[in-house]
mmCIF file of C-alpha atoms in Angstrom:
data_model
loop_
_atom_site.group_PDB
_atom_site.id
_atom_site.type_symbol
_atom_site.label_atom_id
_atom_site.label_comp_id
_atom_site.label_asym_id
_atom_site.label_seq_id
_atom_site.Cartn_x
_atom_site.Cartn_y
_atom_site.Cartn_z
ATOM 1 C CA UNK F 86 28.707 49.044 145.713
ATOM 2 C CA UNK F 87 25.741 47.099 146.962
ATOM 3 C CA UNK F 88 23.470 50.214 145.860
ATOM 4 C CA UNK F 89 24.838 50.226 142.116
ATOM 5 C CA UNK F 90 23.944 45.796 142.505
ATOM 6 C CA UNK F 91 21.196 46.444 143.638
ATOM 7 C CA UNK F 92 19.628 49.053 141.425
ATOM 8 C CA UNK F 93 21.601 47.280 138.630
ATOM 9 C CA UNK F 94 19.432 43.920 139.420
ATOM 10 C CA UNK F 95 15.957 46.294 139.457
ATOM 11 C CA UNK F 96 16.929 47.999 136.201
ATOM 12 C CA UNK F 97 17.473 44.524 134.802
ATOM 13 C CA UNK F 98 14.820 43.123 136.014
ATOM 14 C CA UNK F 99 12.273 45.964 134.775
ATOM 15 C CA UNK F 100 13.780 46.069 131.265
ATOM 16 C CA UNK F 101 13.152 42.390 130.763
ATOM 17 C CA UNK F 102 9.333 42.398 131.671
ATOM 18 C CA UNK F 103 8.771 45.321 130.238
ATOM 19 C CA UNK F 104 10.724 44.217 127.358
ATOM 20 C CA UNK F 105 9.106 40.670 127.165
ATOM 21 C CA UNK F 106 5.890 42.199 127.443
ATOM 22 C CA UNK F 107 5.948 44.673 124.440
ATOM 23 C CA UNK F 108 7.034 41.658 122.254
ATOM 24 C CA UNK F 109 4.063 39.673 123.689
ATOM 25 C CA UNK F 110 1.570 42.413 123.408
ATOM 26 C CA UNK F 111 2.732 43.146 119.803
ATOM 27 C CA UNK F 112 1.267 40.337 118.475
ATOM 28 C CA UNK F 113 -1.744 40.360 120.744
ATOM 29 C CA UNK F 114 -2.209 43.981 119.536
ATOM 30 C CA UNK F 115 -1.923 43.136 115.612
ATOM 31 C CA UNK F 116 -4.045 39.897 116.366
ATOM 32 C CA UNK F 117 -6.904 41.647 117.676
ATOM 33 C CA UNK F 118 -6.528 44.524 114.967
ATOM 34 C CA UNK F 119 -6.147 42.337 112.624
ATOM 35 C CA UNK F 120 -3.355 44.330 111.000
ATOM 36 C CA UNK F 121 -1.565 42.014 108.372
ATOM 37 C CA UNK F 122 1.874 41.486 106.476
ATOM 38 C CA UNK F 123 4.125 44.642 106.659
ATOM 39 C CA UNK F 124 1.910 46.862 108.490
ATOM 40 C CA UNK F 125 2.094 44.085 111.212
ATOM 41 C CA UNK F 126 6.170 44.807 111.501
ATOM 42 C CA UNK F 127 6.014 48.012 111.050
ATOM 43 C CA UNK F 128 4.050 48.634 114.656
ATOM 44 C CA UNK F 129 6.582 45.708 115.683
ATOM 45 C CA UNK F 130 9.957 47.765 114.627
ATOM 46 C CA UNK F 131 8.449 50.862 116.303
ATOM 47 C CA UNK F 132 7.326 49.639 119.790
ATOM 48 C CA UNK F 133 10.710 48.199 119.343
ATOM 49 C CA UNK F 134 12.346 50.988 118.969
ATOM 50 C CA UNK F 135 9.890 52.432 121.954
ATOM 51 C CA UNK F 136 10.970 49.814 124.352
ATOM 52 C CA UNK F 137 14.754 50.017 124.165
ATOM 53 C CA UNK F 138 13.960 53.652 124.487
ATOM 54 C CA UNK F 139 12.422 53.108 127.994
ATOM 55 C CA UNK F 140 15.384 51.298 128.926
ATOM 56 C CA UNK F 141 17.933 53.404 128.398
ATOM 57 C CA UNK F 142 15.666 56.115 129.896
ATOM 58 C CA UNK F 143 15.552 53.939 133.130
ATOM 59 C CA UNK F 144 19.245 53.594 132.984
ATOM 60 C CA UNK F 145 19.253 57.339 132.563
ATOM 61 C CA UNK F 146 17.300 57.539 136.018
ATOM 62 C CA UNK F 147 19.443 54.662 137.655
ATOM 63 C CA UNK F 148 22.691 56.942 136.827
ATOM 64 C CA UNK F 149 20.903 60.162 137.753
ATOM 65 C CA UNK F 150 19.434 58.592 141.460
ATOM 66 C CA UNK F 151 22.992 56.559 142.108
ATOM 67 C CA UNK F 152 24.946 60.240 140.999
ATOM 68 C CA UNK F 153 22.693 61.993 143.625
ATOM 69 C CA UNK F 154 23.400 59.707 146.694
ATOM 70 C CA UNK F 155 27.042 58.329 146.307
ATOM 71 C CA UNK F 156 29.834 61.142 145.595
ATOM 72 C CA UNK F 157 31.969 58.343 145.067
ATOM 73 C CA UNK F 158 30.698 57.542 141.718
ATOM 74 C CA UNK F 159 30.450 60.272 139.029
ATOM 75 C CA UNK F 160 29.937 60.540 135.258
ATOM 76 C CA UNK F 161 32.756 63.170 133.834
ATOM 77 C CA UNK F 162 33.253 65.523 130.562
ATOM 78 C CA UNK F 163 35.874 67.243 129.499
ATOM 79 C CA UNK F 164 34.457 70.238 131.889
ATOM 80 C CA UNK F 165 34.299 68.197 135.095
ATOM 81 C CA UNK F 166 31.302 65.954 136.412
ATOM 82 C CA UNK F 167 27.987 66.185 135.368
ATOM 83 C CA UNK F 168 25.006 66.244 136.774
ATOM 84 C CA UNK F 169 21.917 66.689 135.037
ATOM 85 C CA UNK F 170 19.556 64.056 134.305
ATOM 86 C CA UNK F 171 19.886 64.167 130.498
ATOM 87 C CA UNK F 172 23.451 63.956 130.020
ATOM 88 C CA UNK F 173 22.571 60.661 132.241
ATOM 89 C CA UNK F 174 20.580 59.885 129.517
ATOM 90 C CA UNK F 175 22.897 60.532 127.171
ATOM 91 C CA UNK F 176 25.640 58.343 128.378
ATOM 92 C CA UNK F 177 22.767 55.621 128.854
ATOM 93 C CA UNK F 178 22.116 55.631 125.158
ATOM 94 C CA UNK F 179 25.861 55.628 124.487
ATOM 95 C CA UNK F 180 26.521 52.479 126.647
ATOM 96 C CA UNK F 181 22.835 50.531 125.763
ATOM 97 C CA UNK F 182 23.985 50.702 122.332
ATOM 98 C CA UNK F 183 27.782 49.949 122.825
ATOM 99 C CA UNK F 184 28.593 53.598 120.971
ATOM 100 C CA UNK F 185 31.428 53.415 123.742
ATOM 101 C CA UNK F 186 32.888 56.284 125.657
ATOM 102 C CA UNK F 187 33.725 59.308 124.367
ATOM 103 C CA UNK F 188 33.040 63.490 126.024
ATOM 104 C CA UNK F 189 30.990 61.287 129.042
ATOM 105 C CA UNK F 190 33.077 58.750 131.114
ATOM 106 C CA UNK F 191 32.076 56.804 134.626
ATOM 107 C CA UNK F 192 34.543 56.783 137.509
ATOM 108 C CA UNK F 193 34.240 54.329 140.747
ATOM 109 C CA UNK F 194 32.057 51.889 141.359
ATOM 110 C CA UNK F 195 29.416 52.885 138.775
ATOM 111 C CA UNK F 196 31.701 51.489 136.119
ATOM 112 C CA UNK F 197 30.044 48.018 137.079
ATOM 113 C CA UNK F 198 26.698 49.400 136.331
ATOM 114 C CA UNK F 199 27.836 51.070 132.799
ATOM 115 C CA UNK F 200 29.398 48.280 132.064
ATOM 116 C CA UNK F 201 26.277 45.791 132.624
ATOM 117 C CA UNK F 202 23.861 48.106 130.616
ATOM 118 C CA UNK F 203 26.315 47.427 127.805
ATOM 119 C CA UNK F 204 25.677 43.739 127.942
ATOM 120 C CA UNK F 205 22.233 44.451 128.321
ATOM 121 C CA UNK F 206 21.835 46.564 125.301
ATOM 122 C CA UNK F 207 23.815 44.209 123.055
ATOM 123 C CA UNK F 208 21.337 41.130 124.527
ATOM 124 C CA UNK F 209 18.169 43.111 124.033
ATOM 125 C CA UNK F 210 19.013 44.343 120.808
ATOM 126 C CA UNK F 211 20.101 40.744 119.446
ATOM 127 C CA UNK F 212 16.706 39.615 121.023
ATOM 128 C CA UNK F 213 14.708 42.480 119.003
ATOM 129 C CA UNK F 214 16.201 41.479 115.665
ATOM 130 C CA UNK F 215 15.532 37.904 116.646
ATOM 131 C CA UNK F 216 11.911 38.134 117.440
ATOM 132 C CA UNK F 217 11.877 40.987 114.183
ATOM 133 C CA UNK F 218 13.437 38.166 112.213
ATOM 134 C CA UNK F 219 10.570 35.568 113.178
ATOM 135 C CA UNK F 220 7.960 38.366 112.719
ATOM 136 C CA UNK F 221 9.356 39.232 108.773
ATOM 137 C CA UNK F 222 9.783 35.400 108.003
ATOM 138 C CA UNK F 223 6.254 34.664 109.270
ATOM 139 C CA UNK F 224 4.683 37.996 107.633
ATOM 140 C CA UNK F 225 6.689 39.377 104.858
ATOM 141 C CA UNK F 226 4.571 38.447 101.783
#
């Protein structure tokens, strides 16, 4: 269990700088480009889209490295556990973006883990629209 906190925290912690940062550099980017109105938020919807993407990969890796080490903890299908590092990916996307469970469940401590990148997709996605908000309010003209 502390392994799953503790990669948990990392995972966290890496999605949030990276995530603050590709917000940040967005408009640094477009400033120095001087890229204007919608052009402006369309780069800012894409490396949005890019950054959530590189979380849930990270996830992905998280579930794939904890799946490797601890037999306690598994991801299972229909057809037993899995194993491979995209179906980790997979069930990543499926919790980041609260699709729920469905042919890809977590059993044992790794629950905790699933259950935080769920609150941590539905935070980082209500941040995205937030800052995409701002950005069409300030730009759309």
């Amino acid at each position: 269990m502390v392994l799953i906190l503790a990669t948990s925290l990392l995972v966290i912690s890496l999605c949030v700088i990276s995530h603050l940062e590709s917000l940040r550099r967005i408009t640094i980017l477009c400033d120095w480009l001087n890229i204007k109105g919608r052009y402006r938020i369309t780069i800012s919807v894409l490396v949005a889209i890019l950054s959530h993407t590189i979380h849930v990969w990270l996830f992905g890796l998280a579930y794939f490295f904890i799946l490797s080490l601890e037999k306690a903890n598994q991801i299972v299908s229909l057809d037993g556990p899995v194993s491979s590092f995209l179906d980790c990916v997979y069930f990543s996307f499926a919790n980041y973006t609260s699709l729920g469970y469905g042919d890809l469940v977590p059993e044992g401590p790794i629950r905790f883990m699933a259950g935080t990148e769920a609150l941590v997709g539905l935070v980082f996605i209500a941040w995205t629209a937030s800052f995409l908000y701002l950005k069409m309010e300030q730009y759309w003209k």
